[in-house]
Coordinates of C-alpha atoms in Angstrom, one line a residue:
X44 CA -5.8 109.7 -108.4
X45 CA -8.8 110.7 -107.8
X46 CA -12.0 108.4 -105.8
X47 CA -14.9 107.1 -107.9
X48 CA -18.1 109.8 -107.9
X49 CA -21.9 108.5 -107.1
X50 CA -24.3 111.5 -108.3
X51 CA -26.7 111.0 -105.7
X52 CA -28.0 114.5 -105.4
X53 CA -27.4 115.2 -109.2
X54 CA -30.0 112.6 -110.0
X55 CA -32.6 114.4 -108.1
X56 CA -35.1 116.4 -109.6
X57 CA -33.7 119.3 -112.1
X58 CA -35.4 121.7 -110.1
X59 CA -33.5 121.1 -107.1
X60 CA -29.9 121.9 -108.3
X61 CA -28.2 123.6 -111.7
X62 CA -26.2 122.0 -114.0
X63 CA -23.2 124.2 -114.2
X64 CA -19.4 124.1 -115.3
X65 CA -16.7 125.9 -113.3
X66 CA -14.9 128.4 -115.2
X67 CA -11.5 128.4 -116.4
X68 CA -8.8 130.2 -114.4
X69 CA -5.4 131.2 -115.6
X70 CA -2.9 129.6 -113.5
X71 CA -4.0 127.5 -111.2
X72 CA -1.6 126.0 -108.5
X73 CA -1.9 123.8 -105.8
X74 CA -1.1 126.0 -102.2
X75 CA -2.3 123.8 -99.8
X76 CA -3.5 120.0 -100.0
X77 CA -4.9 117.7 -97.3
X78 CA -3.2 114.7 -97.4
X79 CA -4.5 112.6 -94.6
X80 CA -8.4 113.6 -95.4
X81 CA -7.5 112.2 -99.5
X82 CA -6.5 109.4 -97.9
X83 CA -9.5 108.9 -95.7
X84 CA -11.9 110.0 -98.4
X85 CA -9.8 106.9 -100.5
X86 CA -7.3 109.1 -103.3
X87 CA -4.6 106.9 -104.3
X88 CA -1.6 108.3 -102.3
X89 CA 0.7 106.5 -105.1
X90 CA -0.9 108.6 -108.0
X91 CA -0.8 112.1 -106.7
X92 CA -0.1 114.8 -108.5
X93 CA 0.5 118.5 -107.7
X94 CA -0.3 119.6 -111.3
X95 CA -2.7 117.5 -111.7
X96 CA -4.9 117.9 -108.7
X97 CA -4.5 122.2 -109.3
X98 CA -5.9 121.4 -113.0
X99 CA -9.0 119.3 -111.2
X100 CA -9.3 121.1 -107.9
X101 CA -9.6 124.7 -109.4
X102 CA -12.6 124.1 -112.5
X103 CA -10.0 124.1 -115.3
X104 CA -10.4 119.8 -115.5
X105 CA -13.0 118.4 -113.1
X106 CA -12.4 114.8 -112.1
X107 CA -13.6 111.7 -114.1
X108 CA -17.4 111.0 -113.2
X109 CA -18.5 114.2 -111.6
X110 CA -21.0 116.3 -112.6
X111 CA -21.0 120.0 -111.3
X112 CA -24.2 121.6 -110.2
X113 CA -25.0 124.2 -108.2
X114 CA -27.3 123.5 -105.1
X115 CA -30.9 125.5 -105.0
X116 CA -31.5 126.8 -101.6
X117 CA -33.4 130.2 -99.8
X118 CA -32.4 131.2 -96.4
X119 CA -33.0 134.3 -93.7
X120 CA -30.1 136.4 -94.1
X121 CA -29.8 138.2 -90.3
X122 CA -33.4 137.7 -90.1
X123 CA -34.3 138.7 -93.7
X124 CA -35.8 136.2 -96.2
X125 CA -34.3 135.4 -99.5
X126 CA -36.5 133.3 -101.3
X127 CA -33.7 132.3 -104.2
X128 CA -30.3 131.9 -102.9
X129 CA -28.2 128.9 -103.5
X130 CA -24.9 128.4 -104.3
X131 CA -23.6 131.2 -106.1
X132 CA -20.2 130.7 -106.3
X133 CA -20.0 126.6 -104.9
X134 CA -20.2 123.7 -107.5
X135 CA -20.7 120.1 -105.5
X136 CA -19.0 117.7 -107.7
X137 CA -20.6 114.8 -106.7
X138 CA -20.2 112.0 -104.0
X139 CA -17.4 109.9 -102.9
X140 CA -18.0 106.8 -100.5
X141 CA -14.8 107.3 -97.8
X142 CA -12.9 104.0 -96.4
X143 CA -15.3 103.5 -93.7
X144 CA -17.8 103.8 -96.3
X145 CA -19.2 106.9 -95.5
X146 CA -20.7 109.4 -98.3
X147 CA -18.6 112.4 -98.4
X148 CA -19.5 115.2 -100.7
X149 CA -17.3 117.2 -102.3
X150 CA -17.7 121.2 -103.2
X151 CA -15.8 124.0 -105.2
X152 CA -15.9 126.9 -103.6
X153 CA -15.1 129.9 -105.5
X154 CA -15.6 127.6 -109.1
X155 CA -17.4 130.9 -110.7
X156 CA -20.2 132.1 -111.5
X157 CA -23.6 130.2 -111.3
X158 CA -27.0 130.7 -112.2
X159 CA -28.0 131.3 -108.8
X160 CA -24.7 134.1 -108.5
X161 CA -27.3 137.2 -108.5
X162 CA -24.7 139.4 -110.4
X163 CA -21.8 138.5 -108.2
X164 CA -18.6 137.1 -109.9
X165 CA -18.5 133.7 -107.8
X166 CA -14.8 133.8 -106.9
X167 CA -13.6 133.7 -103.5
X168 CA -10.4 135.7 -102.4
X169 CA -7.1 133.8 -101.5
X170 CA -7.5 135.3 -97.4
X171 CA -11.2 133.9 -97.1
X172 CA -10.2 130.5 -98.4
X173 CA -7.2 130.0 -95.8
X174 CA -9.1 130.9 -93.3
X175 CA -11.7 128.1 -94.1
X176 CA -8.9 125.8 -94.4
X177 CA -7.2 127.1 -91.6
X178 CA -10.2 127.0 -89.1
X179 CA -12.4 124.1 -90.7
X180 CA -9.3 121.9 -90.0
X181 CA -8.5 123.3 -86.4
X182 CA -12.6 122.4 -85.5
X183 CA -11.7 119.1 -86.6
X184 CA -9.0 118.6 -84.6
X185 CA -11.0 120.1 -81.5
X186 CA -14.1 117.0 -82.2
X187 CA -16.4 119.6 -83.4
X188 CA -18.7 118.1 -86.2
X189 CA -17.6 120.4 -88.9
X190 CA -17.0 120.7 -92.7
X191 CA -12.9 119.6 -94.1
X192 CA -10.7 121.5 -96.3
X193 CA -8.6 119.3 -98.7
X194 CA -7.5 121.7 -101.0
X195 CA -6.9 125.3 -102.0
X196 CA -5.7 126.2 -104.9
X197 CA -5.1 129.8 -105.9
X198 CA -6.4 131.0 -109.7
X199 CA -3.2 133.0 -111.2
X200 CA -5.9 136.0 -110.8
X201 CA -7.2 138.9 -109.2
X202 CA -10.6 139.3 -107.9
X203 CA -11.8 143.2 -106.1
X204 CA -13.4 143.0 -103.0
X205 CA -12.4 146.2 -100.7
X206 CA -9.4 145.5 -102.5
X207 CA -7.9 143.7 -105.3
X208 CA -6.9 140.1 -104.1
X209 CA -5.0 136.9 -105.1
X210 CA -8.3 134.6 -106.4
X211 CA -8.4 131.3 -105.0
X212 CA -10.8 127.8 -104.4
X213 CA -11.3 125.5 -102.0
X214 CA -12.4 122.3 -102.1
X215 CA -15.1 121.5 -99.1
X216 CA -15.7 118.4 -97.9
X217 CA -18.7 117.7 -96.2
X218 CA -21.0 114.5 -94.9
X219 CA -23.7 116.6 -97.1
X220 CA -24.2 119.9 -97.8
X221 CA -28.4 120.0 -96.5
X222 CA -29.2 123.1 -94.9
X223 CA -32.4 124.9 -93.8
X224 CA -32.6 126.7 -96.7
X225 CA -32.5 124.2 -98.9
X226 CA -35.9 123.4 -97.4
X227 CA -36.8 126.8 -97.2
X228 CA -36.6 127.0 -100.7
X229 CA -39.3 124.1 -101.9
X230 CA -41.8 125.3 -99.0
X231 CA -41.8 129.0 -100.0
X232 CA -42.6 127.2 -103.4
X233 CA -45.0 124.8 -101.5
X234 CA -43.4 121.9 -103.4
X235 CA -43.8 119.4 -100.8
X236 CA -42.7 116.3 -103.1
X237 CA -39.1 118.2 -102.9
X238 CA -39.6 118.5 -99.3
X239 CA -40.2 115.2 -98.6
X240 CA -37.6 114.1 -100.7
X241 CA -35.2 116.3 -98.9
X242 CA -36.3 114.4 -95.7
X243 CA -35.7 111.1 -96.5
X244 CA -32.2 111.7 -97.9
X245 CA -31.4 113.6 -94.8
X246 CA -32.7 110.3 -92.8
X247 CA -30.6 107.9 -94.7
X248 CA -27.3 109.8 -95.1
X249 CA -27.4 111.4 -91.0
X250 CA -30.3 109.6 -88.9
X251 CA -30.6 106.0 -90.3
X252 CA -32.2 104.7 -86.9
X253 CA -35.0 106.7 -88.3
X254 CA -35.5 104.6 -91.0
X255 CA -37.9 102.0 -89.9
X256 CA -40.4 104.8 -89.1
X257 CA -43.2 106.0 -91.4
X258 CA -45.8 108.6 -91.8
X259 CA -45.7 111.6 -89.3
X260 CA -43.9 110.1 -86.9
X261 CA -40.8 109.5 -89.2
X262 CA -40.5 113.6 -90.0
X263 CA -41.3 114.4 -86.2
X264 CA -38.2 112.3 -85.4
X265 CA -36.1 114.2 -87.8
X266 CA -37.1 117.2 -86.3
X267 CA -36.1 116.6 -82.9
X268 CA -33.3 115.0 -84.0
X269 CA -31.5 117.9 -86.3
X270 CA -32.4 119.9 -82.9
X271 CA -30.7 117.8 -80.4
X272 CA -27.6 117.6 -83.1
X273 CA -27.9 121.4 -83.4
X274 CA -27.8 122.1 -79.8
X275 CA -25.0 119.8 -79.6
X276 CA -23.4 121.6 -81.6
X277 CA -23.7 125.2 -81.1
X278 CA -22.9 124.1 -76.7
X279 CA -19.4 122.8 -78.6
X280 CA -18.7 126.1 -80.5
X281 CA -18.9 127.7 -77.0
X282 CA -17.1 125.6 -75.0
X283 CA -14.2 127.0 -77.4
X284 CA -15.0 130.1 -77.6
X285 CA -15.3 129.9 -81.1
X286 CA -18.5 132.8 -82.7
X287 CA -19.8 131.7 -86.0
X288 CA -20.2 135.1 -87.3
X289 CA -23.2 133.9 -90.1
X290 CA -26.2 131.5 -88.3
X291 CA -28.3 132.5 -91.4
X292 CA -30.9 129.6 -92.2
X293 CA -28.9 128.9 -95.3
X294 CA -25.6 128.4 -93.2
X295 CA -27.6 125.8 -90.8
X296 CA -26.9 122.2 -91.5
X297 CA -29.1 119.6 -91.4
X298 CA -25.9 117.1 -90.5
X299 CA -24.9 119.0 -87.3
X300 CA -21.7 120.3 -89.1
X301 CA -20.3 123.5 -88.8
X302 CA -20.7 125.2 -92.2
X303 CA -19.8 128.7 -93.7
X304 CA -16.3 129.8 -91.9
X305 CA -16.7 133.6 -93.5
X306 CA -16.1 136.3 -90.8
X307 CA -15.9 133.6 -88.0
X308 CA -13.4 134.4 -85.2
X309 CA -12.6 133.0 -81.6
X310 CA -13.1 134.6 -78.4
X311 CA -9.7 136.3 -76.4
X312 CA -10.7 137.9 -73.8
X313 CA -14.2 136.8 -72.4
X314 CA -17.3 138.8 -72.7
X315 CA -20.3 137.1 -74.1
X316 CA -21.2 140.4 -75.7
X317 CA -18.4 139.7 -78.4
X318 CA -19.1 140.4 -82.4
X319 CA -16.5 140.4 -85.0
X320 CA -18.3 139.8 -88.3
X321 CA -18.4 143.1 -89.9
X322 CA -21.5 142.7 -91.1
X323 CA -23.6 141.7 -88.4
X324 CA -23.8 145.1 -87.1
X325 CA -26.5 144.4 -84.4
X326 CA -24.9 142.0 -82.5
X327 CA -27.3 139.1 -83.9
X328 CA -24.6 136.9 -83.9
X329 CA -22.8 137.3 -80.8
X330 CA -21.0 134.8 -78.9
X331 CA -23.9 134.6 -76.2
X332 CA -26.6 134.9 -78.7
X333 CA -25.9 131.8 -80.8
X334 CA -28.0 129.1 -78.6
X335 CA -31.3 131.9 -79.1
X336 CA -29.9 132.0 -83.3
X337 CA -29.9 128.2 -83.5
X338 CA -33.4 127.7 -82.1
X339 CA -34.7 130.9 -84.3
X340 CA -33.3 128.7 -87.4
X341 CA -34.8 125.6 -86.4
X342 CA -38.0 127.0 -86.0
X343 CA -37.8 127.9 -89.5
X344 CA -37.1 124.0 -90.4
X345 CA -39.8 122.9 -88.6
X346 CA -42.4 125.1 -90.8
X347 CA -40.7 123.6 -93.8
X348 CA -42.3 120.2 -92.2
X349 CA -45.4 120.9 -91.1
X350 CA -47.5 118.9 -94.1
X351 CA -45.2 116.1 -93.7
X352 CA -46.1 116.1 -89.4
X353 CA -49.9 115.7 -89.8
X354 CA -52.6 116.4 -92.3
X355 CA -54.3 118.5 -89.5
X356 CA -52.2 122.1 -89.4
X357 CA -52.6 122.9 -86.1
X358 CA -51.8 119.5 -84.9
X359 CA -49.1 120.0 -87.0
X360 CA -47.8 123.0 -85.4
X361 CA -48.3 121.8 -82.0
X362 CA -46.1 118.9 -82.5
X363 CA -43.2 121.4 -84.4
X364 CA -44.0 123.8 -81.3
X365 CA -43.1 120.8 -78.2
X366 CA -40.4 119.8 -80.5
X367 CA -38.7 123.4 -80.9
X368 CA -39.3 124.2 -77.4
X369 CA -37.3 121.1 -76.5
X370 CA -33.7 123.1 -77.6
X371 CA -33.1 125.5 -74.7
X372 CA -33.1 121.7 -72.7
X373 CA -30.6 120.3 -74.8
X374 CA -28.3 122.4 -75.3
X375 CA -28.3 123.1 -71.4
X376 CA -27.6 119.6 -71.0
X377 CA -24.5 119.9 -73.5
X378 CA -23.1 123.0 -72.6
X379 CA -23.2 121.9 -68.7
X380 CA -21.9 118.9 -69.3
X381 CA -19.0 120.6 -71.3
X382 CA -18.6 123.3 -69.0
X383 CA -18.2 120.5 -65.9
X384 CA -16.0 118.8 -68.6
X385 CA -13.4 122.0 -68.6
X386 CA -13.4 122.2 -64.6
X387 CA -12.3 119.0 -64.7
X388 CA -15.9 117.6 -63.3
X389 CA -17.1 114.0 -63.6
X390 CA -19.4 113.8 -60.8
X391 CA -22.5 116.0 -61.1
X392 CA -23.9 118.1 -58.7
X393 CA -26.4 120.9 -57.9
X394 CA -23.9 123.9 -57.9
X395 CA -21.7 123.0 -60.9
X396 CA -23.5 125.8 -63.3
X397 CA -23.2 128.0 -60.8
X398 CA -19.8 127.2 -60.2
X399 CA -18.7 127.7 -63.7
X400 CA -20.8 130.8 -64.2
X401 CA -18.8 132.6 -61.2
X402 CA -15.7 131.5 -63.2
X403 CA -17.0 133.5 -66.4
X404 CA -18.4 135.9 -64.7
X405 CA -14.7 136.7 -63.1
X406 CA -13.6 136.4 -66.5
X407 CA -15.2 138.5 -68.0
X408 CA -14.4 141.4 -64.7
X409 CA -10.8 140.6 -65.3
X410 CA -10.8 140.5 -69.0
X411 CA -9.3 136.9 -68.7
X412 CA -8.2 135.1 -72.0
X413 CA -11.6 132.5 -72.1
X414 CA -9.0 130.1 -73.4
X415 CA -6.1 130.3 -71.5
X416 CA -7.7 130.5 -68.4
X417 CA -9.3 127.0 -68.8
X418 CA -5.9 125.3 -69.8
X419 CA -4.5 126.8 -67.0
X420 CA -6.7 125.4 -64.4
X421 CA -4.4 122.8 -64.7
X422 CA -1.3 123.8 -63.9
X423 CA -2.9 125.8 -61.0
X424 CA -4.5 122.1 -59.8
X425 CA -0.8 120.5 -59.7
X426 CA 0.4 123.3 -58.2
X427 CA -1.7 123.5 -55.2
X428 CA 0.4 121.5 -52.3
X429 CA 3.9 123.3 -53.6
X430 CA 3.1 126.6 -54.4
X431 CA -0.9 127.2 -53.0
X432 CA -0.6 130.8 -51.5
X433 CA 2.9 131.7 -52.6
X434 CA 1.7 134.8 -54.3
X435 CA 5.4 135.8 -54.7
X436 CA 5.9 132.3 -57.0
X437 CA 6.3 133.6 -59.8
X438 CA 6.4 130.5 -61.8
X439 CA 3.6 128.9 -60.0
X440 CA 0.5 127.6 -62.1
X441 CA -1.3 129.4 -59.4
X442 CA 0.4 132.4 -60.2
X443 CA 0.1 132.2 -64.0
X444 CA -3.4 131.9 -63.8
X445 CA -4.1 134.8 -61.5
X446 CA -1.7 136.7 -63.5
X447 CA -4.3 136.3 -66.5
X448 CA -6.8 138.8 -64.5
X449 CA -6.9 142.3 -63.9
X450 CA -8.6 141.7 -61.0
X451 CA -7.0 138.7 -59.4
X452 CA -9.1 139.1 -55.8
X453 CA -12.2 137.5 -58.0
X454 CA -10.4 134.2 -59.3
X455 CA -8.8 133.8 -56.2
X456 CA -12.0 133.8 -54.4
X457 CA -13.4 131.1 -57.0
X458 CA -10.2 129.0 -57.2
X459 CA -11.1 127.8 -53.1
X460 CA -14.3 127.3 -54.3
X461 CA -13.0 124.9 -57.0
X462 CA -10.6 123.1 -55.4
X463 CA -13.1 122.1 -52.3
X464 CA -15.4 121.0 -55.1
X465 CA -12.6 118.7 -56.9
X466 CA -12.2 117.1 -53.3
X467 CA -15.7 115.6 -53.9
X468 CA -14.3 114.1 -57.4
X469 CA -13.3 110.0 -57.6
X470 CA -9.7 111.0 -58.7
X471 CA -6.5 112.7 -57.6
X472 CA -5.0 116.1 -58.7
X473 CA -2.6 114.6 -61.2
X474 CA -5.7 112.5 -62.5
X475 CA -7.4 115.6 -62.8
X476 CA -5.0 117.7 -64.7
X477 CA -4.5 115.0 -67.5
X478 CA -8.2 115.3 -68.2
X479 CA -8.1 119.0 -68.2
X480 CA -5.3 119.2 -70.6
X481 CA -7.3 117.2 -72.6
X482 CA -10.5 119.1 -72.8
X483 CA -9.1 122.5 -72.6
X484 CA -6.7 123.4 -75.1
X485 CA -3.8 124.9 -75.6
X486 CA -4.1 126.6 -79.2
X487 CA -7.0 127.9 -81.2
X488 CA -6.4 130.0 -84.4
X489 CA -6.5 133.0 -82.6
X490 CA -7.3 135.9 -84.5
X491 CA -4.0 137.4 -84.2
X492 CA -2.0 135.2 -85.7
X493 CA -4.8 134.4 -89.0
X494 CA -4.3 137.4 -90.4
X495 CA -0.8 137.6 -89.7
X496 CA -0.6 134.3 -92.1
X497 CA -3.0 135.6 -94.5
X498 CA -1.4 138.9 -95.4
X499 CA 1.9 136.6 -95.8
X500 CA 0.1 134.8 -98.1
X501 CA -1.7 137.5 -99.9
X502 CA 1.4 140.4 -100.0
X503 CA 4.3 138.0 -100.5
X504 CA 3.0 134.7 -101.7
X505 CA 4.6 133.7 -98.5
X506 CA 2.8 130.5 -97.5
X507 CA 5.0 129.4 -95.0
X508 CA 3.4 131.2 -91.8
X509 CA -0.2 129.4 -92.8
X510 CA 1.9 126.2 -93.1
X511 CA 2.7 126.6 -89.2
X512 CA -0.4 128.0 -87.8
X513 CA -1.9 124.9 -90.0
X514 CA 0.5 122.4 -87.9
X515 CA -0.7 124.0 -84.7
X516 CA -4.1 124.3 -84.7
X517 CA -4.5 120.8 -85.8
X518 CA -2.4 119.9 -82.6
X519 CA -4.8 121.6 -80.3
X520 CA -4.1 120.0 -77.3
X521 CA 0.2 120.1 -77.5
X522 CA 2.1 123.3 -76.3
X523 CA 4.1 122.7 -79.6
X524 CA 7.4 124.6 -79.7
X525 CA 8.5 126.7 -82.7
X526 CA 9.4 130.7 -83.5
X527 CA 5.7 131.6 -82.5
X528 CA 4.2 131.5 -79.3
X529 CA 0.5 130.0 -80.4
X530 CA -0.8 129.6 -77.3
X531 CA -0.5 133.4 -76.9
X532 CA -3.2 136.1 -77.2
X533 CA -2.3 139.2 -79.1
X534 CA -0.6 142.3 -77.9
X535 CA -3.2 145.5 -77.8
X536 CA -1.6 146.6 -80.9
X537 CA -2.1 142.7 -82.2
X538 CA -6.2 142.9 -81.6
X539 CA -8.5 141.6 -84.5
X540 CA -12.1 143.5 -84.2
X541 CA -13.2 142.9 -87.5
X542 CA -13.4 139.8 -89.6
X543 CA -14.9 139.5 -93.5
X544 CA -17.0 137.1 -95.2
X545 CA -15.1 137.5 -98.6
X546 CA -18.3 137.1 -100.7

């Protein structure tokens, strides 16, 4: 059933990782199982089984040819230094080579306790791991370089967090699980052998055009390119709304992948002010604060390189300082080009930032649903010839999208403004609207509707509502019809303001 395991990182240096079993749970069962990803990653489809995989997937029988370990890695926690995390309640089970002959790794999380668990009990609750699953996949299906679920299984147990809670695992798929930290955690120790090692498996498995380089200039061009892959990525997590919750060094991946989906949430209404992890009581985190985060982090890499830059230390840290000081101009250049991408802009000119600020910046006035106000851009497009300036249509696109705002004068000030910019664009309305549908879309797993499929889960071993949200989210761009409205943000009574990392 299961792919063939390569140890890659397991053959590393002991004092990189932990051997480590995961320990035995009392009933495990298969809840939710990714059957396109086994596919891709190369299970044999014919061989499946539910009994099986639970056994495999949840510690109790680890597949054929892997070898458990926990990862070592340190990591600033909300700005704070730990100099000893790693995974304290993750086991990576080895790698698998996929069908396009990609190296996949793949992780317990929730496997038990480690030797890096610092007195914790390393289980995760059932609600924490649906999420994962739930909004891993849903970034996946949005393009957004991100870690996969493929399983969850839950344990037969109960674990106490704020409360006592159905245990569960997931198993994490990722291209590699590399992350600041794990650097962090060999310079603090001044081990640069580790470092470089670190490197140039991070260059073979994510940047292998950097192979034929050498010397400094081979770890200055893994520098600058984590960076432009990190800004890339955080300018996607915006142009969705979506708030990570967690940008702590040891959450930062040296891939580019999203990693860590703990108290994540996306954005309703807009206001780049917006928090929701419960723990990041400052606002570190926030939704307009990530870009600032990201750079913080990778500053951090960069100190982790300076021996490998140049044997001169300043030298060194000049070339880390051009390089870090290089991020605010690539994610500009992402996020504009997405933002143009969501107006439904090809063309590129002078006022398009401002443009699409003034549409945020109404927005957030009119406490407009970020989401719902991009897809409905086009419906307002289509509707311009027919129903442009009936107010009174109530079924307009126009109208739907005014309707969004509590203060319609603003967006109907900027919606003129847009649509004499789209007369400058190589394409007609209808051309236009198909490539907004396209970028903008229609469901995200709002908030709302998470926890309403987690408590099914958790109260009444109801799995069914998960099942659905699952079948939507990974359908972001379809209106898909069914007993819930997905494409609907919650009722004031409906409002999520809190979300929970689970550890």
């Amino acid at each position: 059933m299961f792919p063939s395991f390569s140890l890659r990182y397991a053959h590393l240096p002991s004092r990189m990782s932990a051997e480590c079993a995961p320990t035995r749970v009392a009933n495990p069962r298969l809840v939710a199982f990714n059957h396109a990803l086994a596919e891709e990653l190369g299970f044999e489809a014919a061989a499946f089984d539910a009994t099986e995989a639970a056994e495999a997937l949840s510690g109790n029988a680890p597949p054929a040819g892997s070898e458990p370990l926990a990862m070592a890695y340190a990591g600033h926690q909300f700005g704070n230094f730990v100099p000893k995390l790693g995974d304290g309640r993750a086991l990576l089970l080895g790698e698998v080579i996929n069908r396009d002959g990609q190296i996949r790794e793949l992780q317990l999380k929730g496997a038990g306790r480690t030797p890096f668990s610092r007195g914790g009990d390393g289980r995760a609750p059932l609600g924490p791991v649906l999420r994962e699953y739930l909004v891993s996949e849903a970034m996946h299906a949005l393009g957004i370089p991100t870690t996969r679920a493929l399983a969850a299984v839950t344990t037969g147990e109960r674990i106490v967090r704020r409360l006592a809670e159905p245990g569960a695992v997931l198993t994490r798929v990722a291209s590699s699980h590399l992350r600041v930290g794990t650097f962090q955690y060999f310079a603090v120790r001044k081990d640069v052998e580790a470092i470089q090692l670190l490197a140039d498996m991070a260059i073979e498995r994510h940047y292998p055009h950097l192979e034929p380089l050498s010397g400094g200039a081979r770890y200055l061009a893994l520098l600058e390119a984590v960076i432009a892959r990190q800004a890339e990525l955080v300018a996607r997590w915006m142009g969705v709304g979506f708030i990570h919750g967690v940008m702590n060094t040891d959450n930062s991946t040296i891939s580019g992948e999203t990693l860590d989906y703990g108290p994540c949430a996306f954005m309703d209404a807009y206001d780049p002010r917006t928090v929701f992890s419960s723990i990041d009581e400052r606002g570190r985190y926030a939704f307009a604060n990530q870009p600032h985060s990201a750079q913080w982090n990778l500053a951090r890499f960069a100190e982790t390189l300076l021996s490998l830059l140049d044997d001169d230390h300043d030298r060194a840290i000049a070339l880390a300082t051009d390089a870090i000081e290089a991020f605010p101009e690539h994610f500009e250049a992402s996020y504009g080009a997405i933002k143009r991408a969501k107006l439904g802009l090809e063309r590129v000119e002078a006022g398009d930032e401002a443009l699409a600020q003034e549409l945020l910046d109404a927005m957030q006035a009119g406490h407009a649903d970020y989401t719902l106000t991009f897809r409905t851009l086009a419906d307002a497009l289509e509707d311009q010839g027919e129903n442009h300036g009936k107010g009174d249509d109530k079924h307009g696109g126009e109208s739907r999208l005014v309707s969004l705002f509590d203060t319609p004068e603003a967006i109907s000030a900027w919606l003129s403004r847009w649509r004499e910019r789209l007369t400058r664009e190589d394409a007609d309305a209808a051309t236009i609207a198909t490539r907004l549908r396209a970028t903008n879309p229609a469901v995200i797993p709002r908030n709302h509707f998470v926890e309403q499929a987690l408590k099914a889960a958790d109260d009444k071993d109801d799995f069914a509502p998960f099942e659905a949200l699952l079948a939507a989210v990974t359908h972001p761009f379809e209106e898909l019809e069914g007993e819930l409205d997905y494409t609907q943000p919650p009722q004031p009574s409906e409002r999520v303001l809190r979300t929970f990392c689970g550890t």
